[in-house]
Every structure is written in structure tokens, then in C-alpha cells.
Tab-separated table of C-alpha atoms in Angstrom:
chain	number	residue	atom	x	y	z
A	9	UNK	CA	-0.130	0.148	0.155
A	10	UNK	CA	1.724	3.557	-0.678
A	11	UNK	CA	2.086	6.526	1.595
A	12	UNK	CA	0.277	9.598	1.102
A	13	UNK	CA	1.831	12.437	1.284
A	14	UNK	CA	1.166	13.402	4.730
A	15	UNK	CA	2.751	9.869	5.233
A	16	UNK	CA	5.342	10.189	3.911
A	17	UNK	CA	6.209	13.912	4.627
A	18	UNK	CA	6.401	13.053	8.616
A	19	UNK	CA	8.281	9.631	7.833
A	20	UNK	CA	10.938	12.436	6.117
A	21	UNK	CA	11.135	14.234	8.840
A	22	UNK	CA	11.368	12.191	11.497
A	23	UNK	CA	14.763	10.534	9.254
A	24	UNK	CA	15.874	13.699	9.641
A	25	UNK	CA	15.371	14.649	12.782
A	26	UNK	CA	16.744	11.603	13.589
A	27	UNK	CA	19.676	12.354	11.549
A	28	UNK	CA	20.336	16.167	12.952
A	29	UNK	CA	19.991	14.269	16.631
A	30	UNK	CA	23.355	12.476	15.993
A	31	UNK	CA	24.911	14.934	14.053
A	32	UNK	CA	24.210	17.461	17.525
A	33	UNK	CA	25.181	14.702	19.841
A	34	UNK	CA	28.949	16.066	20.341
A	35	UNK	CA	31.361	15.263	22.841
A	36	UNK	CA	31.402	18.291	25.293
A	37	UNK	CA	27.005	18.021	24.628
A	38	UNK	CA	27.360	14.296	25.812
A	39	UNK	CA	29.073	15.169	28.476
A	40	UNK	CA	26.559	17.086	29.696
A	41	UNK	CA	23.332	14.413	28.874
A	42	UNK	CA	25.744	12.290	30.332
A	43	UNK	CA	25.750	14.402	34.013
A	44	UNK	CA	21.755	14.994	33.802
A	45	UNK	CA	22.749	18.661	34.692
A	46	UNK	CA	24.563	22.033	34.492
A	47	UNK	CA	26.344	22.416	36.846
A	48	UNK	CA	29.291	24.430	37.298
A	49	UNK	CA	31.083	20.999	37.436
A	50	UNK	CA	29.554	19.433	35.178
A	51	UNK	CA	30.509	22.486	32.793
A	52	UNK	CA	33.674	21.734	33.409
A	53	UNK	CA	33.819	18.351	32.765
A	54	UNK	CA	32.712	19.156	29.303
A	55	UNK	CA	35.017	21.273	28.725
A	56	UNK	CA	38.385	18.822	29.721
A	57	UNK	CA	36.672	16.387	27.028
A	58	UNK	CA	36.257	19.080	24.585
A	59	UNK	CA	39.912	20.320	25.331
A	60	UNK	CA	40.334	16.289	24.932
A	61	UNK	CA	38.891	16.604	22.068
A	62	UNK	CA	40.533	19.473	20.084
A	63	UNK	CA	44.317	17.532	21.467
A	64	UNK	CA	43.358	14.706	19.155
A	65	UNK	CA	42.330	16.896	16.105
A	66	UNK	CA	45.400	18.224	17.040
A	67	UNK	CA	47.510	15.495	16.708
A	68	UNK	CA	45.112	13.662	14.106
A	69	UNK	CA	45.930	16.450	11.380
A	70	UNK	CA	49.854	16.024	11.839
A	71	UNK	CA	49.796	12.407	11.627
A	72	UNK	CA	47.471	12.632	8.858
A	73	UNK	CA	50.416	14.657	6.986
A	74	UNK	CA	53.427	13.330	8.610
A	75	UNK	CA	54.919	11.354	5.776
A	76	UNK	CA	54.287	14.320	3.350
A	77	UNK	CA	56.171	17.066	6.153
A	78	UNK	CA	60.076	17.676	7.102
A	79	UNK	CA	61.933	16.724	10.606
A	80	UNK	CA	57.828	15.282	11.635
A	81	UNK	CA	58.979	11.788	11.884
A	82	UNK	CA	62.226	9.793	13.200
A	83	UNK	CA	63.423	10.414	16.519
A	84	UNK	CA	64.653	13.224	18.304
A	85	UNK	CA	68.111	11.084	19.527
A	86	UNK	CA	67.064	11.727	23.330
A	87	UNK	CA	65.754	9.155	25.808
A	88	UNK	CA	62.321	9.860	28.345
A	89	UNK	CA	62.485	9.515	32.082
A	90	UNK	CA	61.504	6.009	30.888
A	91	UNK	CA	65.082	5.180	29.956
A	92	UNK	CA	63.246	5.143	26.320
A	93	UNK	CA	64.224	6.421	23.002
A	94	UNK	CA	61.518	9.275	21.897
A	95	UNK	CA	60.231	9.973	18.864
A	96	UNK	CA	59.382	13.199	17.095
A	97	UNK	CA	56.399	12.416	17.281
A	98	UNK	CA	56.093	12.253	21.584
A	99	UNK	CA	57.419	15.021	21.105
A	100	UNK	CA	55.082	16.977	19.539
A	101	UNK	CA	52.130	15.338	21.226
A	102	UNK	CA	53.160	15.881	24.560
A	103	UNK	CA	53.488	19.689	23.990
A	104	UNK	CA	49.545	19.849	22.002
A	105	UNK	CA	47.932	17.968	24.651
A	106	UNK	CA	50.210	21.270	26.958
A	107	UNK	CA	49.087	23.951	24.489
A	108	UNK	CA	45.074	22.681	25.019
A	109	UNK	CA	44.922	23.354	28.704
A	110	UNK	CA	47.146	26.486	28.879
A	111	UNK	CA	44.973	29.753	29.541
A	112	UNK	CA	41.961	27.406	29.876
A	113	UNK	CA	41.051	27.414	34.275
A	114	UNK	CA	40.486	23.781	34.029
A	115	UNK	CA	43.492	21.703	34.232
A	116	UNK	CA	46.565	22.959	37.514
A	117	UNK	CA	49.009	20.337	36.474
A	118	UNK	CA	49.326	17.191	33.469
A	119	UNK	CA	51.492	14.431	33.531
A	120	UNK	CA	52.696	12.513	31.381
A	121	UNK	CA	55.146	9.428	30.967
A	122	UNK	CA	56.680	11.843	28.917
A	123	UNK	CA	58.234	14.458	32.045
A	124	UNK	CA	59.945	13.885	35.302
A	125	UNK	CA	57.781	15.943	36.764
A	126	UNK	CA	53.965	17.307	36.470
A	127	UNK	CA	53.840	19.853	34.749
A	128	UNK	CA	52.164	23.280	36.195
A	129	UNK	CA	50.174	25.969	35.050
A	130	UNK	CA	50.607	28.534	37.937
A	131	UNK	CA	47.947	30.766	35.815
A	132	UNK	CA	45.347	27.852	35.933
A	133	UNK	CA	46.569	26.641	39.457
A	134	UNK	CA	44.280	28.785	41.626
A	135	UNK	CA	40.650	27.271	39.997
A	136	UNK	CA	42.438	24.423	38.509
A	137	UNK	CA	41.008	21.405	40.561
A	138	UNK	CA	41.584	19.194	38.696
A	139	UNK	CA	44.723	16.567	37.472
A	140	UNK	CA	45.265	15.556	33.300
A	141	UNK	CA	47.236	11.911	33.321
A	142	UNK	CA	48.382	11.148	29.778
A	143	UNK	CA	50.183	9.324	27.788
A	144	UNK	CA	50.619	11.166	23.936
A	145	UNK	CA	51.719	8.807	21.711
A	146	UNK	CA	51.062	5.361	22.736
A	147	UNK	CA	52.486	2.867	19.896
A	148	UNK	CA	55.236	5.580	19.048
A	149	UNK	CA	57.202	2.160	17.283
A	150	UNK	CA	54.073	2.510	14.350
A	151	UNK	CA	54.859	6.164	14.077
A	152	UNK	CA	57.102	5.980	11.567
A	153	UNK	CA	55.252	2.943	9.407
A	154	UNK	CA	52.093	4.493	9.333
A	155	UNK	CA	49.835	2.422	11.360
A	156	UNK	CA	47.461	2.692	14.245
A	157	UNK	CA	48.235	4.667	17.160
A	158	UNK	CA	46.815	6.137	19.926
A	159	UNK	CA	46.496	8.942	23.390
A	160	UNK	CA	45.341	7.562	26.330
A	161	UNK	CA	43.887	10.048	28.847
A	162	UNK	CA	42.829	9.998	32.751
A	163	UNK	CA	41.047	12.708	34.372
A	164	UNK	CA	41.672	13.347	38.627
A	165	UNK	CA	40.246	15.631	41.213
A	166	UNK	CA	42.939	17.660	43.063
A	167	UNK	CA	42.859	16.720	47.079
A	168	UNK	CA	44.776	18.862	48.706
A	169	UNK	CA	47.075	22.351	47.697
A	170	UNK	CA	50.464	20.676	46.358
A	171	UNK	CA	51.785	23.439	47.847
A	172	UNK	CA	55.466	21.591	48.251
A	173	UNK	CA	54.879	20.637	44.605
A	174	UNK	CA	55.394	16.833	44.591
A	175	UNK	CA	51.634	15.955	43.880
A	176	UNK	CA	52.189	13.131	46.092
A	177	UNK	CA	47.767	13.184	46.066
A	178	UNK	CA	47.990	11.227	42.697
A	179	UNK	CA	49.909	8.167	44.158
A	180	UNK	CA	46.582	7.158	44.907
A	181	UNK	CA	44.453	4.152	43.910
A	182	UNK	CA	42.448	3.286	40.059
A	183	UNK	CA	39.021	4.134	41.729
A	184	UNK	CA	39.796	7.967	42.217
A	185	UNK	CA	39.588	8.471	38.174
A	186	UNK	CA	36.544	10.790	37.447
A	187	UNK	CA	37.632	10.298	33.767
A	188	UNK	CA	39.366	7.916	31.790
A	189	UNK	CA	39.683	6.249	28.173
A	190	UNK	CA	41.591	7.201	24.675
A	191	UNK	CA	41.772	8.328	21.522
A	192	UNK	CA	42.947	6.308	18.678
A	193	UNK	CA	43.955	6.996	15.085
A	194	UNK	CA	43.118	4.497	12.351
A	195	UNK	CA	41.056	5.573	9.380
A	196	UNK	CA	39.355	7.524	11.039
A	197	UNK	CA	39.567	9.109	14.226
A	198	UNK	CA	37.656	7.888	18.145
A	199	UNK	CA	37.505	9.184	20.688
A	200	UNK	CA	35.535	7.072	23.467
A	201	UNK	CA	35.650	7.780	26.796
A	202	UNK	CA	34.373	6.982	30.452
A	203	UNK	CA	33.112	9.317	33.357
A	204	UNK	CA	31.548	6.585	34.869
A	205	UNK	CA	28.529	5.996	33.486
A	206	UNK	CA	29.102	3.701	30.750
A	207	UNK	CA	31.118	4.021	28.135
A	208	UNK	CA	30.708	6.057	24.841
A	209	UNK	CA	32.317	6.228	21.759
A	210	UNK	CA	32.512	9.494	19.440
A	211	UNK	CA	34.022	9.343	15.750
A	212	UNK	CA	35.711	12.511	14.385
A	213	UNK	CA	33.888	13.667	10.980
A	214	UNK	CA	36.714	15.629	9.257
A	215	UNK	CA	33.339	17.957	7.650
A	216	UNK	CA	32.293	19.275	10.957
A	217	UNK	CA	35.261	19.366	12.909
A	218	UNK	CA	33.973	17.878	15.142
A	219	UNK	CA	34.066	13.979	17.438
A	220	UNK	CA	30.432	12.980	16.815
A	221	UNK	CA	28.754	9.814	19.276
A	222	UNK	CA	28.746	6.704	17.954
A	223	UNK	CA	28.093	4.449	20.035
A	224	UNK	CA	26.396	5.137	23.364
A	225	UNK	CA	26.593	2.431	26.533
A	226	UNK	CA	29.314	-0.470	24.648
A	227	UNK	CA	29.719	-3.783	26.597
A	228	UNK	CA	32.488	-5.967	26.035
A	229	UNK	CA	31.745	-9.321	25.611
A	230	UNK	CA	32.259	-12.469	28.270
A	231	UNK	CA	34.274	-13.925	25.902
A	232	UNK	CA	35.955	-13.615	22.881
A	233	UNK	CA	37.863	-15.388	20.187
A	234	UNK	CA	41.172	-12.646	19.928
A	235	UNK	CA	44.647	-12.652	22.226
A	236	UNK	CA	46.520	-9.441	22.029
A	237	UNK	CA	50.780	-10.572	23.255
A	238	UNK	CA	53.525	-9.991	22.336
A	239	UNK	CA	55.074	-13.446	21.389
A	240	UNK	CA	58.585	-12.159	20.990
A	241	UNK	CA	58.191	-12.087	24.669
A	242	UNK	CA	58.229	-15.842	25.033
A	243	UNK	CA	61.260	-17.274	26.652
A	244	UNK	CA	61.025	-13.999	28.635
A	245	UNK	CA	57.962	-14.679	31.065
A	246	UNK	CA	57.791	-16.392	33.815
A	247	UNK	CA	56.014	-20.087	33.363
A	248	UNK	CA	53.032	-19.969	34.003
A	249	UNK	CA	52.182	-17.672	31.698
A	250	UNK	CA	53.936	-19.765	29.122
A	251	UNK	CA	51.852	-22.091	28.959
A	252	UNK	CA	48.955	-19.830	28.676
A	253	UNK	CA	50.104	-19.421	25.499
A	254	UNK	CA	50.686	-22.776	24.655
A	255	UNK	CA	46.815	-23.655	26.285
A	256	UNK	CA	45.828	-20.870	23.248
A	257	UNK	CA	48.024	-22.291	20.702
A	258	UNK	CA	46.592	-25.814	21.023
A	259	UNK	CA	42.556	-24.706	21.746
A	260	UNK	CA	40.319	-23.702	19.013
A	261	UNK	CA	38.544	-20.706	18.537
A	262	UNK	CA	41.333	-18.400	19.310
A	263	UNK	CA	43.292	-16.096	17.076
A	264	UNK	CA	45.816	-13.584	17.982
A	265	UNK	CA	46.323	-9.907	17.299
A	266	UNK	CA	48.406	-7.636	17.881
A	267	UNK	CA	49.588	-4.022	16.558
A	268	UNK	CA	52.159	-2.397	18.987
A	269	UNK	CA	49.592	-0.071	19.743
A	270	UNK	CA	47.992	-0.983	22.824
A	271	UNK	CA	45.049	1.451	21.811
A	272	UNK	CA	44.851	-0.126	19.020
A	273	UNK	CA	44.459	-3.719	20.256
A	274	UNK	CA	42.484	-2.747	23.426
A	275	UNK	CA	39.929	-1.604	20.640
A	276	UNK	CA	39.294	-4.462	19.044
A	277	UNK	CA	38.841	-6.414	22.367
A	278	UNK	CA	36.874	-4.214	23.844
A	279	UNK	CA	33.978	-4.279	20.548
A	280	UNK	CA	35.019	-8.247	19.974
A	281	UNK	CA	35.914	-9.277	22.920
A	282	UNK	CA	38.417	-11.344	24.303
A	283	UNK	CA	42.499	-10.777	26.206
A	284	UNK	CA	45.285	-8.050	25.577
A	285	UNK	CA	48.306	-8.994	27.840
A	286	UNK	CA	51.174	-6.895	28.990
A	287	UNK	CA	53.082	-9.604	31.919
A	288	UNK	CA	56.284	-8.579	33.389
A	289	UNK	CA	59.095	-10.651	33.252
A	290	UNK	CA	61.558	-12.710	34.806
A	291	UNK	CA	64.301	-10.187	35.170
A	292	UNK	CA	61.254	-7.477	35.248
A	293	UNK	CA	58.782	-8.284	37.084
A	294	UNK	CA	57.021	-4.919	37.128
A	295	UNK	CA	56.415	-5.327	33.217
A	296	UNK	CA	56.496	-1.963	30.909
A	297	UNK	CA	53.523	-0.703	31.544
A	298	UNK	CA	52.385	2.559	33.309
A	299	UNK	CA	49.697	2.537	36.577
A	300	UNK	CA	49.122	6.351	35.986
A	301	UNK	CA	48.978	6.739	32.356
A	302	UNK	CA	48.186	3.715	31.085
A	303	UNK	CA	46.805	0.793	32.929
A	304	UNK	CA	44.572	2.801	34.679
A	305	UNK	CA	43.089	4.329	32.283
A	306	UNK	CA	42.251	1.813	30.070
A	307	UNK	CA	41.193	-0.603	33.248
A	308	UNK	CA	38.900	2.210	34.425
A	309	UNK	CA	37.589	2.077	31.024
A	310	UNK	CA	37.525	-1.262	30.488
A	311	UNK	CA	35.345	-2.383	34.105
A	312	UNK	CA	32.864	0.315	33.214
A	313	UNK	CA	32.170	-2.170	30.305
A	314	UNK	CA	31.786	-4.874	31.740
A	315	UNK	CA	35.267	-6.058	31.652
A	316	UNK	CA	38.588	-6.864	33.858
A	317	UNK	CA	41.673	-5.705	34.695
A	318	UNK	CA	44.347	-7.208	36.472
A	319	UNK	CA	47.885	-7.104	37.397
A	320	UNK	CA	47.819	-11.199	37.328
A	321	UNK	CA	46.957	-11.468	41.179
A	322	UNK	CA	45.712	-8.020	42.714
A	323	UNK	CA	42.872	-6.277	40.498
A	324	UNK	CA	44.423	-2.638	38.464
A	325	UNK	CA	42.243	-0.135	39.967
A	326	UNK	CA	43.166	-0.943	44.204
A	327	UNK	CA	47.312	-0.526	42.561
A	328	UNK	CA	48.656	2.140	44.458
A	329	UNK	CA	51.628	3.382	42.891
A	330	UNK	CA	54.460	4.621	45.803
A	331	UNK	CA	55.814	7.062	42.965
A	332	UNK	CA	54.335	9.038	39.278
A	333	UNK	CA	56.704	6.324	37.137
A	334	UNK	CA	55.546	2.667	38.583
A	335	UNK	CA	54.921	0.000	36.280
A	336	UNK	CA	52.255	-2.623	36.559
A	337	UNK	CA	51.873	-6.098	34.122
A	338	UNK	CA	48.641	-5.653	32.401
A	339	UNK	CA	45.828	-8.710	31.446
A	340	UNK	CA	42.541	-6.497	30.693
A	341	UNK	CA	39.880	-7.168	28.670
A	342	UNK	CA	36.932	-10.015	28.777
A	343	UNK	CA	36.093	-11.173	32.117
A	344	UNK	CA	36.074	-14.772	30.924
A	345	UNK	CA	39.432	-14.369	29.097
A	346	UNK	CA	40.842	-12.535	32.160
A	347	UNK	CA	39.940	-15.358	34.241
A	348	UNK	CA	41.688	-17.927	32.526
A	349	UNK	CA	45.051	-16.007	32.339
A	350	UNK	CA	44.870	-15.464	36.145
A	351	UNK	CA	43.887	-19.004	36.537
A	352	UNK	CA	47.441	-19.891	35.440
A	353	UNK	CA	48.831	-17.406	36.879
A	354	UNK	CA	47.626	-18.723	40.595
A	355	UNK	CA	48.018	-22.656	40.132
A	356	UNK	CA	51.362	-21.209	38.782
A	357	UNK	CA	51.304	-23.251	35.795
């Protein structure tokens, strides 16, 4: 039965309204909707996320043109506080985050894995009550080969005055985070975040210059086929981890995926289910990943999606760091898959 002109017009109008509503659900608007408030605190958090989004846009633009620009790729010749060689994009991305938060009035301190001590913004400190912790470029080994990269971020509320400039209040467990997430620089640029009210993804629309809502309340499957780990380190691990890898090798249904950029691998697992592992080694049982800038933010997000994150013995969000650049092993992803890895660790085989 053919539609009447009136019903056809209503159908077209409904579709237009839905399309416009989707295009208008920007990152900053979504935060306010999540908080169901226009209070000063809600507006601050919305503005913070908007600034993080701006940093992501600047980094994405730089990456998209990196191969055409001189002096963008490669190493600087320096090493960071971790003793790792520094890529030029690491420096650029770190500077971007600092620049977009200067004179924002929102953030007093920024702490990054690229900086030995937090960066203070004195003009913000009298009113800025928040600290941004971040890994400016995750997977920087992929920079020069045009593969996926990411940025990881966490927001904490400042406790006390930090009058001695030691940022001691940051040495607290991951439950103190009020927001966390990541930006994925791939075929499209995506931002995924949580403010302890579910996990939500956004895609950068270049024509609008805005991150537009892609999916709300993402739930990670309880079990998935993917295991993601750098098997090149096999003989450096404890026997329990090696035995888990042997188990997935001989068990039907598992698929190995490892990109060298943790954000990319975690995003795949968030969507498809599975487990990501970066265990410690026999020589370095603390592992490689930084708690405050990498493992705690990702744990906060994955747990909001219904997953789990652990060192193998302790939940990541329960770990209290003793120093700003503390490292932890990481096992993160679907509940059942994380539990399977834990069973090998806890049984010692």
C-alpha cells in the first residue's frame, strides 16, 4: 500500500530529525547529557573533554600529513624518563596536550609519561581543580610505518593544595579517577571515554570538525576469540604465562592479534571480546606499562564496559602507586578470558 503524501512527509521529517540529532550529539554535549546537569562541575568536565578532543584533532591532523612534512618522523636522539628513545611525534603530542590546556582555567597540573615531573600551569592553579594524566602517543614504534596509534588520558580531581609541588595526591588507586579514555588514530579518528557511567565512542567527522557520537553504553563480550600479546617475549616470561600461551595454541577458537599499539588492540577487544596481555618478565616482573598513564585509565574504562583488568594477582584499580612512573603488568579484557589467564598464574602453571 502506497504511503499518503502526509505520511511520507512525516517519515522524511522523522529521519531528518534523527540524523540531525545524531550530528548534534557532540562530545561536550554528550558529557552534559550523561551528567544530567548544567552545574559548574558538569560544565567543567564537559569543557575538559572538549579540550581533550581538540588535542586529538591536532594530533590526528599532524599524523595524516606526517609523511609529507620534513622533520616530523623519526627519533629526536633523546631518551625520556623511562630510558626509552623519544620519537619526534612523542614530543609534538606531549606539547599539544600542554598547549590546549594552558589558560583554560580547568587544569592545574598535567602529568605525562614523557615528563619526569608534572607540568604546572600557575595561572590555572588558583581555580583549576583537575589534573590530566596522559600518554600522548601510545605505540610510537608504529609512527614511521603508518600504522595505528593512540593517546590515553585520565582525569583526577586535585586533593589538597600540593603546596610542595610533589603531587603526592596522585599516588592513589585508580578508583579516584573521574574520567578516562583513549583516542585511536586509525582509518578514522575515534575517541572512547567514560565518566563512570558507561563507555561511549565518538568518531571525528572531518567535515564538521567535531567528534560525533557513534555508540553509547558499549559492553564488552564476556568471552571473545582474540588474544593479544607480544609473543616475541615468550622466553622472558614466567612459566605460567608461557603455559597459557601453549593452551591457546592448542585450543580451537582463539585468534592472535597484536599491533604494537595498545590502544588499537584494546579497542578491538572492547568490540569483539578477548584478552590483552603485557605481563612482566623474569628480569622485570613489574612489566613495562605505566600505571597512572596507561593501565589504570584503560582498566577504569574496560571495567565500565563490563570487563576486568588485573596484574594477574591484584585488580589494577586497587593498586596504589609509590611513584608517579610506577609500572605494572596488565591482563585486561573480557571477564572470562581474564579469569582464564589468572587461573594459570594463580595455579603456577
